[in-house]
Amino acid sequence: MVLAILEVAHRRHWSGLGRVWVGAAYSGRMAASGMGGLVGELALSDASLSALLSDIRQALTQYGPVAASPEKSTTGSLTKELLGIEKRYPALLPIGFRPWLVQVQSVAEQRNAVVHAIGRDRCVDCGRSSTFEHKNKPIDRSEHRLRMLISDVDALLAQGIELAGELSDKLNELLLDEARRRARATGDPQFPPQINIAGGWHRCGSCTSNGQAETVIAAPPATAVLPPGTVQRLFGA
């Protein structure tokens, strides 16, 4: 007998319905006031990308079949862990996830070299340098190079948010399957969490039409899975 699945529209008071979303509001390019100009802007964009990777990892370990491991914190370490997860569970991750991670890994390495580069001719008065190196290799820290890296990070963030949405759908289906199994076994209604990784965004007042900052969190609908025969008993069908 087919189970009845009841989708409840989102309401303001949602916490008792078993719905969960992972992640905060993401932003692509971010202002870098007081953080070293373009280098600071690059660091902030990379931080958003790292936060997305962390939320993807959390969703996989908390709501998927992946066993939890000590939490990583940097973009590079998170990318390496997620590449290992994709290798073990290729069917779970969206198409294009691995190529995206490979690009993220490459950009993370370039970002590290730029941010941690040492000025070889740093002025003792103003602190400026014109030549930089990282691990004994020359590093291009020109404005053009920095803007290109920021653009690359922002593009990967946008692509990653789309992939995170596809992953959310896959994980939500797994949660629904488990809820169906439990409903059959127990005869009780089930209220599986439904997640929406990266389902939020923020716009500052300069980027909105009314000059007021806004933050949006797009929560998925709450879902109840009813045992076989529940609808018939309720409505006499």
Backbone as CSV, one residue per row, in Angstrom:
resi,resn,N_x,N_y,N_z,CA_x,CA_y,CA_z,C_x,C_y,C_z
1,MET,0.847,-1.195,0.000,0.000,0.000,0.000,0.883,1.245,0.000
2,VAL,0.529,2.214,-0.806,1.332,3.425,-0.935,1.143,4.322,0.278
3,LEU,2.249,4.830,0.785,2.185,5.745,1.913,1.713,7.109,1.459
4,ALA,0.983,7.769,2.309,0.553,9.136,2.022,1.616,10.089,2.552
5,ILE,2.020,11.036,1.734,3.006,12.037,2.133,2.321,13.396,2.161
6,LEU,2.316,13.987,3.315,1.646,15.262,3.501,2.695,16.361,3.603
7,GLU,2.655,17.322,2.701,3.582,18.448,2.759,2.864,19.646,3.357
8,VAL,3.430,20.173,4.417,2.837,21.296,5.124,3.554,22.568,4.713
9,ALA,2.800,23.571,4.334,3.420,24.826,3.904,4.212,25.447,5.050
10,HIS,5.247,26.153,4.698,6.111,26.787,5.693,5.343,27.832,6.484
11,ARG,5.544,27.835,7.798,4.967,28.837,8.678,6.079,29.441,9.528
12,ARG,5.772,30.539,10.169,6.784,31.237,10.957,7.328,30.342,12.066
13,HIS,6.441,29.640,12.765,6.872,28.774,13.862,7.038,27.363,13.316
14,TRP,8.265,27.028,12.998,8.529,25.783,12.286,9.259,24.768,13.123
15,SER,9.831,25.139,14.265,10.797,24.282,14.953,10.191,22.951,15.405
16,GLY,8.910,22.901,15.691,8.313,21.657,16.157,7.956,20.688,15.045
17,LEU,8.208,21.067,13.796,7.800,20.221,12.684,8.924,19.328,12.174
18,GLY,10.079,19.361,12.836,11.159,18.470,12.450,11.939,18.927,11.229
19,ARG,11.802,20.182,10.851,12.515,20.653,9.675,13.873,21.215,10.096
20,VAL,14.883,20.966,9.312,16.225,21.463,9.613,16.822,22.021,8.335
21,TRP,17.471,23.140,8.407,18.286,23.569,7.287,19.693,23.822,7.799
22,VAL,20.639,23.674,6.928,22.037,23.828,7.290,22.572,25.075,6.618
23,GLY,23.264,25.904,7.365,23.967,27.019,6.730,23.430,28.375,7.105
24,ALA,24.239,29.349,6.899,23.871,30.732,7.152,23.714,31.451,5.824
25,ALA,23.610,32.762,5.878,23.493,33.532,4.641,24.866,33.634,3.987
26,TYR,24.912,33.330,2.704,26.170,33.395,1.969,26.210,34.661,1.145
27,SER,27.396,35.145,0.910,27.589,36.287,0.033,28.800,36.017,-0.829
28,GLY,28.749,36.412,-2.086,29.887,36.211,-2.964,30.972,37.216,-2.645
29,ARG,31.068,38.245,-3.416,32.086,39.246,-3.142,31.665,40.073,-1.932
30,MET,32.602,40.273,-1.010,32.295,40.976,0.225,33.249,42.155,0.383
31,ALA,32.774,43.225,0.982,33.629,44.378,1.214,34.753,44.010,2.172
32,ALA,35.909,44.624,1.985,37.069,44.246,2.786,37.629,45.432,3.563
33,SER,36.773,46.288,4.043,37.212,47.475,4.763,38.035,47.078,5.978
34,GLY,39.214,47.654,6.066,40.061,47.396,7.226,40.765,46.064,7.198
35,MET,40.756,45.335,6.085,41.385,44.017,6.027,42.404,43.915,4.903
36,GLY,43.049,45.018,4.595,44.110,44.939,3.600,43.633,45.008,2.176
37,GLY,42.556,45.727,1.890,42.115,45.923,0.521,41.752,44.627,-0.171
38,LEU,42.303,44.419,-1.355,41.940,43.267,-2.171,42.364,41.943,-1.540
39,VAL,43.475,41.945,-0.797,43.884,40.713,-0.125,42.849,40.325,0.927
40,GLY,42.349,41.322,1.643,41.293,41.059,2.615,40.004,40.605,1.951
41,GLU,39.685,41.214,0.808,38.481,40.817,0.072,38.587,39.375,-0.394
42,LEU,39.779,38.984,-0.833,40.010,37.602,-1.245,39.834,36.653,-0.064
43,ALA,40.356,37.039,1.097,40.231,36.202,2.282,38.769,36.041,2.686
44,LEU,37.982,37.110,2.577,36.572,37.041,2.957,35.769,36.192,1.976
45,SER,36.049,36.318,0.680,35.370,35.492,-0.310,35.697,34.023,-0.083
46,ASP,36.969,33.748,0.226,37.377,32.375,0.511,36.700,31.855,1.772
47,ALA,36.484,32.719,2.760,35.811,32.308,3.992,34.377,31.864,3.704
48,SER,33.694,32.560,2.781,32.338,32.154,2.396,32.353,30.781,1.725
49,LEU,33.340,30.558,0.870,33.469,29.268,0.201,33.761,28.166,1.219
50,SER,34.616,28.459,2.183,34.929,27.487,3.231,33.697,27.164,4.071
51,ALA,32.875,28.183,4.359,31.649,27.957,5.129,30.688,27.051,4.370
52,LEU,30.607,27.223,3.062,29.752,26.355,2.248,30.249,24.916,2.298
53,LEU,31.547,24.721,2.160,32.117,23.372,2.235,31.833,22.740,3.592
54,SER,31.934,23.525,4.648,31.675,23.022,5.993,30.225,22.592,6.154
55,ASP,29.296,23.374,5.581,27.878,23.020,5.680,27.552,21.773,4.858
56,ILE,28.199,21.624,3.710,28.017,20.410,2.912,28.499,19.201,3.696
57,ARG,29.658,19.325,4.323,30.195,18.236,5.138,29.247,17.907,6.286
58,GLN,28.734,18.928,6.956,27.825,18.707,8.074,26.561,17.979,7.630
59,ALA,26.030,18.375,6.485,24.818,17.720,5.978,25.075,16.247,5.678
60,LEU,26.226,15.942,5.079,26.552,14.563,4.722,26.759,13.689,5.948
61,THR,27.361,14.247,6.998,27.644,13.443,8.188,26.454,13.379,9.138
62,GLN,25.622,14.422,9.150,24.502,14.451,10.082,23.234,13.831,9.503
63,TYR,23.040,13.971,8.193,21.800,13.487,7.578,22.030,12.458,6.482
64,GLY,23.273,12.187,6.150,23.592,11.186,5.145,24.286,9.986,5.765
65,PRO,24.806,9.103,4.931,25.419,7.862,5.416,26.891,7.997,5.789
66,VAL,27.425,9.209,5.740,28.861,9.405,5.946,29.167,9.478,7.435
67,ALA,30.141,8.695,7.883,30.550,8.709,9.284,31.292,10.001,9.596
68,ALA,31.000,10.565,10.765,31.633,11.818,11.159,33.100,11.592,11.494
69,SER,33.912,12.589,11.204,35.339,12.558,11.532,35.688,13.901,12.154
70,PRO,36.877,14.028,12.721,37.247,15.327,13.298,37.034,16.459,12.299
71,GLU,36.369,17.507,12.758,35.973,18.578,11.841,37.178,19.352,11.332
72,LYS,37.156,19.626,10.041,38.198,20.427,9.409,37.739,21.880,9.373
73,SER,38.696,22.779,9.164,38.332,24.191,9.222,38.761,24.999,8.005
74,THR,39.770,24.560,7.272,40.247,25.355,6.142,39.619,24.866,4.835
75,THR,39.636,25.735,3.843,39.089,25.369,2.536,39.810,24.155,1.970
76,GLY,41.137,24.138,2.076,41.909,23.025,1.535,41.615,21.703,2.226
77,SER,41.568,21.697,3.566,41.327,20.453,4.295,39.898,19.947,4.096
78,LEU,38.938,20.869,4.037,37.549,20.476,3.782,37.403,19.887,2.380
79,THR,38.076,20.504,1.413,38.010,20.006,0.040,38.592,18.606,-0.055
80,LYS,39.712,18.385,0.596,40.346,17.067,0.585,39.436,16.010,1.195
81,GLU,38.774,16.355,2.305,37.855,15.401,2.945,36.660,15.106,2.047
82,LEU,36.093,16.130,1.425,34.928,15.932,0.566,35.285,15.140,-0.688
83,LEU,36.497,15.287,-1.191,36.935,14.463,-2.321,36.975,12.991,-1.916
84,GLY,37.409,12.719,-0.699,37.398,11.348,-0.209,35.988,10.802,-0.050
85,ILE,35.067,11.644,0.429,33.669,11.219,0.570,33.060,10.932,-0.797
86,GLU,33.352,11.797,-1.769,32.814,11.591,-3.123,33.326,10.286,-3.721
87,LYS,34.554,9.926,-3.409,35.122,8.673,-3.924,34.411,7.467,-3.329
88,ARG,34.014,7.564,-2.044,33.334,6.450,-1.370,31.845,6.400,-1.689
89,TYR,31.237,7.548,-1.944,29.786,7.608,-2.197,29.516,8.386,-3.493
90,PRO,29.978,7.911,-4.621,29.830,8.683,-5.870,28.385,8.911,-6.280
91,ALA,27.496,7.961,-5.950,26.096,8.106,-6.353,25.352,9.124,-5.505
92,LEU,25.887,9.427,-4.338,25.205,10.350,-3.429,25.419,11.801,-3.832
93,LEU,26.581,12.102,-4.382,26.908,13.482,-4.719,26.420,13.836,-6.118
94,PRO,26.041,15.091,-6.354,25.535,15.513,-7.666,26.602,15.378,-8.760
95,ILE,26.134,15.239,-9.997,27.044,15.258,-11.142,27.748,16.618,-11.185
96,GLY,29.032,16.595,-11.385,29.794,17.835,-11.418,30.401,18.212,-10.085
97,PHE,30.090,17.450,-9.038,30.599,17.783,-7.705,32.116,17.613,-7.621
98,ARG,32.635,16.491,-8.155,34.069,16.253,-8.074,34.872,17.274,-8.882
99,PRO,34.506,17.537,-10.152,35.245,18.574,-10.891,35.228,19.920,-10.180
100,TRP,34.098,20.238,-9.555,34.012,21.496,-8.805,34.992,21.501,-7.646
101,LEU,35.070,20.379,-6.907,35.994,20.292,-5.785,37.450,20.415,-6.240
102,VAL,37.756,19.828,-7.385,39.121,19.914,-7.905,39.475,21.378,-8.201
103,GLN,38.532,22.119,-8.767,38.773,23.542,-9.025,38.917,24.319,-7.717
104,VAL,38.080,23.979,-6.743,38.168,24.639,-5.437,39.537,24.391,-4.810
105,GLN,40.018,23.163,-4.909,41.320,22.819,-4.340,42.434,23.647,-4.985
106,SER,42.377,23.795,-6.304,43.390,24.562,-7.012,43.363,26.034,-6.607
107,VAL,42.159,26.608,-6.555,42.034,28.021,-6.193,42.439,28.244,-4.737
108,ALA,42.133,27.275,-3.863,42.506,27.401,-2.449,44.018,27.465,-2.299
109,GLU,44.721,26.667,-3.075,46.185,26.685,-3.024,46.729,28.027,-3.504
110,GLN,46.108,28.570,-4.555,46.550,29.870,-5.054,46.244,30.970,-4.045
111,ARG,45.083,30.876,-3.431,44.698,31.865,-2.412,45.667,31.826,-1.238
112,ASN,46.030,30.639,-0.775,46.958,30.520,0.347,48.299,31.175,0.025
113,ALA,48.775,30.929,-1.194,50.065,31.493,-1.585,50.019,33.013,-1.597
114,VAL,48.922,33.573,-2.100,48.793,35.036,-2.184,48.647,35.658,-0.800
115,VAL,47.753,35.100,0.019,47.474,35.685,1.329,48.681,35.571,2.263
116,HIS,49.410,34.459,2.187,50.522,34.227,3.112,51.880,34.603,2.518
117,ALA,51.868,35.244,1.372,53.137,35.654,0.752,53.866,36.676,1.626
118,ILE,55.174,36.609,1.590,56.028,37.518,2.356,56.606,38.573,1.413
119,GLY,56.565,39.826,1.829,57.156,40.895,1.035,58.672,40.828,1.093
120,ARG,59.308,40.732,-0.049,60.775,40.603,-0.095,61.477,41.949,0.034
121,ASP,60.750,43.024,-0.285,61.364,44.347,-0.192,60.465,45.285,0.619
122,ARG,59.992,44.821,1.745,59.040,45.583,2.552,59.696,46.826,3.141
123,CYS,59.055,47.964,2.918,59.553,49.236,3.426,59.358,49.310,4.942
124,VAL,60.387,49.727,5.653,60.299,49.781,7.111,59.406,50.926,7.587
125,ASP,59.128,51.897,6.714,58.284,53.033,7.105,56.810,52.812,6.759
126,CYS,56.523,52.578,5.479,55.113,52.440,5.058,54.639,50.996,5.040
127,GLY,55.556,50.031,5.043,55.180,48.619,5.060,54.853,48.042,3.704
128,ARG,54.999,48.815,2.637,54.651,48.314,1.304,55.777,47.477,0.719
129,SER,55.361,46.559,-0.173,56.316,45.723,-0.897,55.914,45.679,-2.358
130,SER,56.874,45.463,-3.213,56.587,45.336,-4.644,56.839,43.918,-5.158
131,THR,57.567,43.115,-4.394,57.816,41.717,-4.777,57.498,40.812,-3.591
132,PHE,56.915,39.657,-3.904,56.466,38.746,-2.848,56.900,37.323,-3.174
133,GLU,56.979,36.510,-2.102,57.292,35.099,-2.306,56.568,34.258,-1.254
134,HIS,56.346,33.000,-1.609,55.733,32.044,-0.686,56.423,30.706,-0.881
135,LYS,57.004,30.195,0.184,57.771,28.946,0.131,58.851,29.015,-0.941
136,ASN,59.547,30.151,-0.939,60.685,30.395,-1.831,60.303,30.499,-3.314
137,LYS,59.012,30.733,-3.591,58.574,30.914,-4.966,57.993,32.317,-5.130
138,PRO,58.294,32.994,-6.232,57.740,34.341,-6.447,56.221,34.284,-6.608
139,ILE,55.555,35.272,-6.047,54.092,35.327,-6.078,53.637,36.632,-6.709
140,ASP,52.722,36.528,-7.645,52.125,37.704,-8.284,51.008,38.220,-7.387
141,ARG,51.214,39.395,-6.786,50.199,39.989,-5.915,49.684,41.298,-6.519
142,SER,49.721,41.374,-7.821,49.260,42.582,-8.498,47.751,42.713,-8.371
143,GLU,47.254,43.913,-8.599,45.807,44.145,-8.519,45.059,43.257,-9.505
144,HIS,45.600,43.121,-10.716,44.953,42.286,-11.732,44.847,40.841,-11.262
145,ARG,45.934,40.318,-10.692,45.926,38.933,-10.227,44.949,38.735,-9.074
146,LEU,44.920,39.678,-8.150,44.012,39.569,-7.013,42.551,39.600,-7.462
147,ARG,42.243,40.499,-8.384,40.859,40.577,-8.858,40.454,39.303,-9.607
148,MET,41.368,38.718,-10.336,41.075,37.460,-11.023,40.787,36.344,-10.019
149,LEU,41.587,36.272,-8.958,41.379,35.239,-7.944,40.045,35.426,-7.217
150,ILE,39.726,36.673,-6.891,38.445,36.954,-6.231,37.287,36.531,-7.132
151,SER,37.400,36.849,-8.415,36.370,36.456,-9.374,36.241,34.930,-9.451
152,ASP,37.372,34.227,-9.436,37.347,32.760,-9.489,36.667,32.183,-8.249
153,VAL,36.996,32.733,-7.078,36.390,32.238,-5.835,34.887,32.488,-5.839
154,ASP,34.490,33.688,-6.263,33.061,34.017,-6.295,32.297,33.107,-7.264
155,ALA,32.908,32.803,-8.411,32.263,31.918,-9.391,32.119,30.504,-8.823
156,LEU,33.135,30.033,-8.119,33.065,28.702,-7.512,32.030,28.669,-6.395
157,LEU,31.898,29.758,-5.667,30.879,29.832,-4.621,29.480,29.722,-5.226
158,ALA,29.240,30.459,-6.297,27.929,30.417,-6.959,27.632,29.015,-7.487
159,GLN,28.638,28.383,-8.108,28.455,27.025,-8.618,28.222,26.051,-7.471
160,GLY,28.950,26.242,-6.373,28.801,25.356,-5.228,27.427,25.442,-4.589
161,ILE,26.843,26.627,-4.565,25.498,26.783,-3.999,24.480,25.998,-4.826
162,GLU,24.629,26.012,-6.150,23.733,25.220,-7.004,23.901,23.723,-6.731
163,LEU,25.144,23.269,-6.602,25.395,21.858,-6.312,24.875,21.484,-4.928
164,ALA,24.979,22.408,-3.972,24.469,22.150,-2.625,22.952,21.958,-2.650
165,GLY,22.268,22.698,-3.516,20.824,22.514,-3.648,20.477,21.134,-4.184
166,GLU,21.260,20.652,-5.166,21.034,19.311,-5.703,21.321,18.248,-4.646
167,LEU,22.371,18.459,-3.853,22.686,17.520,-2.784,21.579,17.504,-1.738
168,SER,21.021,18.668,-1.435,19.908,18.735,-0.479,18.751,17.851,-0.936
169,ASP,18.432,17.900,-2.230,17.341,17.077,-2.759,17.635,15.588,-2.573
170,LYS,18.877,15.190,-2.826,19.250,13.783,-2.673,19.154,13.340,-1.217
171,LEU,19.656,14.166,-0.310,19.609,13.818,1.107,18.175,13.817,1.629
172,ASN,17.363,14.749,1.164,15.961,14.787,1.595,15.219,13.530,1.155
173,GLU,15.544,13.012,-0.023,14.906,11.788,-0.490,15.320,10.603,0.380
174,LEU,16.584,10.557,0.789,17.038,9.505,1.704,16.297,9.589,3.037
175,LEU,16.117,10.812,3.537,15.398,10.996,4.801,13.936,10.574,4.670
176,LEU,13.340,10.852,3.517,11.961,10.426,3.278,11.858,8.905,3.195
177,ASP,12.813,8.274,2.535,12.810,6.811,2.440,12.884,6.174,3.818
178,GLU,13.747,6.714,4.670,13.866,6.188,6.032,12.572,6.421,6.815
179,ALA,11.936,7.579,6.603,10.673,7.868,7.291,9.574,6.911,6.827
180,ARG,9.546,6.579,5.545,8.569,5.613,5.043,8.767,4.250,5.710
181,ARG,10.028,3.841,5.817,10.324,2.546,6.438,9.872,2.530,7.897
182,ARG,10.155,3.593,8.617,9.773,3.667,10.027,8.249,3.711,10.192
183,ALA,7.578,4.440,9.282,6.114,4.523,9.367,5.489,3.148,9.174
184,ARG,6.014,2.370,8.227,5.508,1.016,8.016,5.765,0.132,9.236
185,ALA,6.965,0.271,9.796,7.369,-0.613,10.885,6.668,-0.284,12.199
186,THR,6.429,1.013,12.450,5.885,1.413,13.750,4.403,1.737,13.719
187,GLY,3.868,2.070,12.556,2.475,2.499,12.470,2.263,3.922,12.948
188,ASP,3.343,4.633,13.186,3.249,6.016,13.675,3.662,6.993,12.584
189,PRO,3.066,8.189,12.581,3.506,9.210,11.627,4.968,9.588,11.879
190,GLN,5.659,9.908,10.819,7.061,10.311,10.910,7.221,11.733,10.371
191,PHE,8.115,12.470,10.981,8.348,13.854,10.580,9.838,14.039,10.276
192,PRO,10.266,13.580,9.105,11.692,13.649,8.773,12.154,15.083,8.563
193,PRO,13.367,15.389,9.000,13.903,16.727,8.700,14.108,16.871,7.207
194,GLN,13.947,18.069,6.722,14.231,18.384,5.327,15.204,19.551,5.320
195,ILE,16.318,19.386,4.623,17.380,20.375,4.695,17.481,21.177,3.405
196,ASN,18.102,22.313,3.518,18.319,23.177,2.360,19.686,23.842,2.537
197,ILE,20.730,23.143,2.116,22.089,23.649,2.285,22.252,24.938,1.489
198,ALA,22.845,25.920,2.122,23.094,27.214,1.477,21.805,27.882,1.035
199,GLY,20.743,27.632,1.784,19.450,28.190,1.409,19.214,29.587,1.949
200,GLY,20.267,30.379,2.052,20.104,31.737,2.544,21.055,32.685,1.843
201,TRP,20.710,33.935,1.818,21.619,34.920,1.233,21.364,36.290,1.859
202,HIS,22.345,37.146,1.727,22.268,38.485,2.311,22.624,39.526,1.260
203,ARG,21.894,40.611,1.250,22.223,41.753,0.398,22.307,42.994,1.269
204,CYS,23.366,43.756,1.067,23.514,44.992,1.823,22.616,46.071,1.235
205,GLY,22.498,47.182,1.956,21.623,48.256,1.504,22.022,48.860,0.178
206,SER,23.302,48.765,-0.165,23.767,49.325,-1.437,23.325,48.493,-2.634
207,CYS,22.954,47.235,-2.392,22.599,46.330,-3.487,21.109,46.020,-3.555
208,THR,20.305,46.653,-2.703,18.855,46.445,-2.754,18.188,47.673,-3.353
209,SER,16.961,47.492,-3.811,16.255,48.585,-4.478,15.785,49.673,-3.512
210,ASN,15.605,49.306,-2.225,15.085,50.281,-1.261,16.140,50.809,-0.296
211,GLY,17.385,50.404,-0.480,18.453,50.902,0.386,18.538,50.226,1.737
212,GLN,17.698,49.208,1.975,17.722,48.495,3.246,18.312,47.099,3.055
213,ALA,19.194,46.718,3.976,19.799,45.389,3.907,18.731,44.318,4.126
214,GLU,18.920,43.163,3.508,17.961,42.082,3.663,18.683,40.739,3.729
215,THR,18.181,39.864,4.567,18.679,38.499,4.675,17.510,37.552,4.465
216,VAL,17.683,36.591,3.589,16.617,35.645,3.246,17.085,34.231,3.558
217,ILE,16.252,33.469,4.238,16.505,32.044,4.471,15.363,31.273,3.839
218,ALA,15.672,30.504,2.805,14.646,29.736,2.086,14.553,28.354,2.718
219,ALA,13.579,28.176,3.587,13.419,26.899,4.277,12.562,25.955,3.439
220,PRO,12.901,24.661,3.414,12.059,23.697,2.703,10.769,23.464,3.468
221,PRO,9.742,22.928,2.797,8.486,22.671,3.507,8.640,21.550,4.519
222,ALA,7.881,21.634,5.615,7.853,20.533,6.564,7.132,19.347,5.923
223,THR,7.545,18.150,6.263,6.981,16.958,5.644,6.585,15.945,6.704
224,ALA,5.395,15.386,6.555,4.933,14.305,7.425,4.680,13.079,6.569
225,VAL,5.159,11.938,7.027,4.926,10.674,6.337,3.959,9.860,7.188
226,LEU,2.801,9.534,6.627,1.755,8.832,7.365,1.813,7.330,7.089
227,PRO,1.521,6.507,8.099,1.506,5.059,7.896,0.443,4.652,6.887
228,PRO,0.578,3.471,6.281,-0.430,2.984,5.334,-1.823,2.951,5.973
229,GLY,-2.813,3.420,5.227,-4.196,3.378,5.693,-4.623,4.581,6.494
230,THR,-3.711,5.499,6.813,-4.070,6.643,7.651,-5.092,7.539,6.969
231,VAL,-4.879,7.832,5.702,-5.800,8.707,4.979,-7.183,8.092,4.916
232,GLN,-7.220,6.791,4.662,-8.515,6.111,4.585,-9.254,6.170,5.914
233,ARG,-8.513,5.995,7.012,-9.162,6.051,8.324,-9.635,7.458,8.652
234,LEU,-8.855,8.452,8.249,-9.217,9.830,8.566,-10.427,10.314,7.779
235,PHE,-10.490,9.922,6.499,-11.513,10.462,5.616,-12.545,9.423,5.187
236,GLY,-12.387,8.213,5.697,-13.343,7.159,5.381,-13.325,6.717,3.957
237,ALA,-12.162,6.886,3.298,-12.053,6.501,1.885,-11.838,5.005,1.757
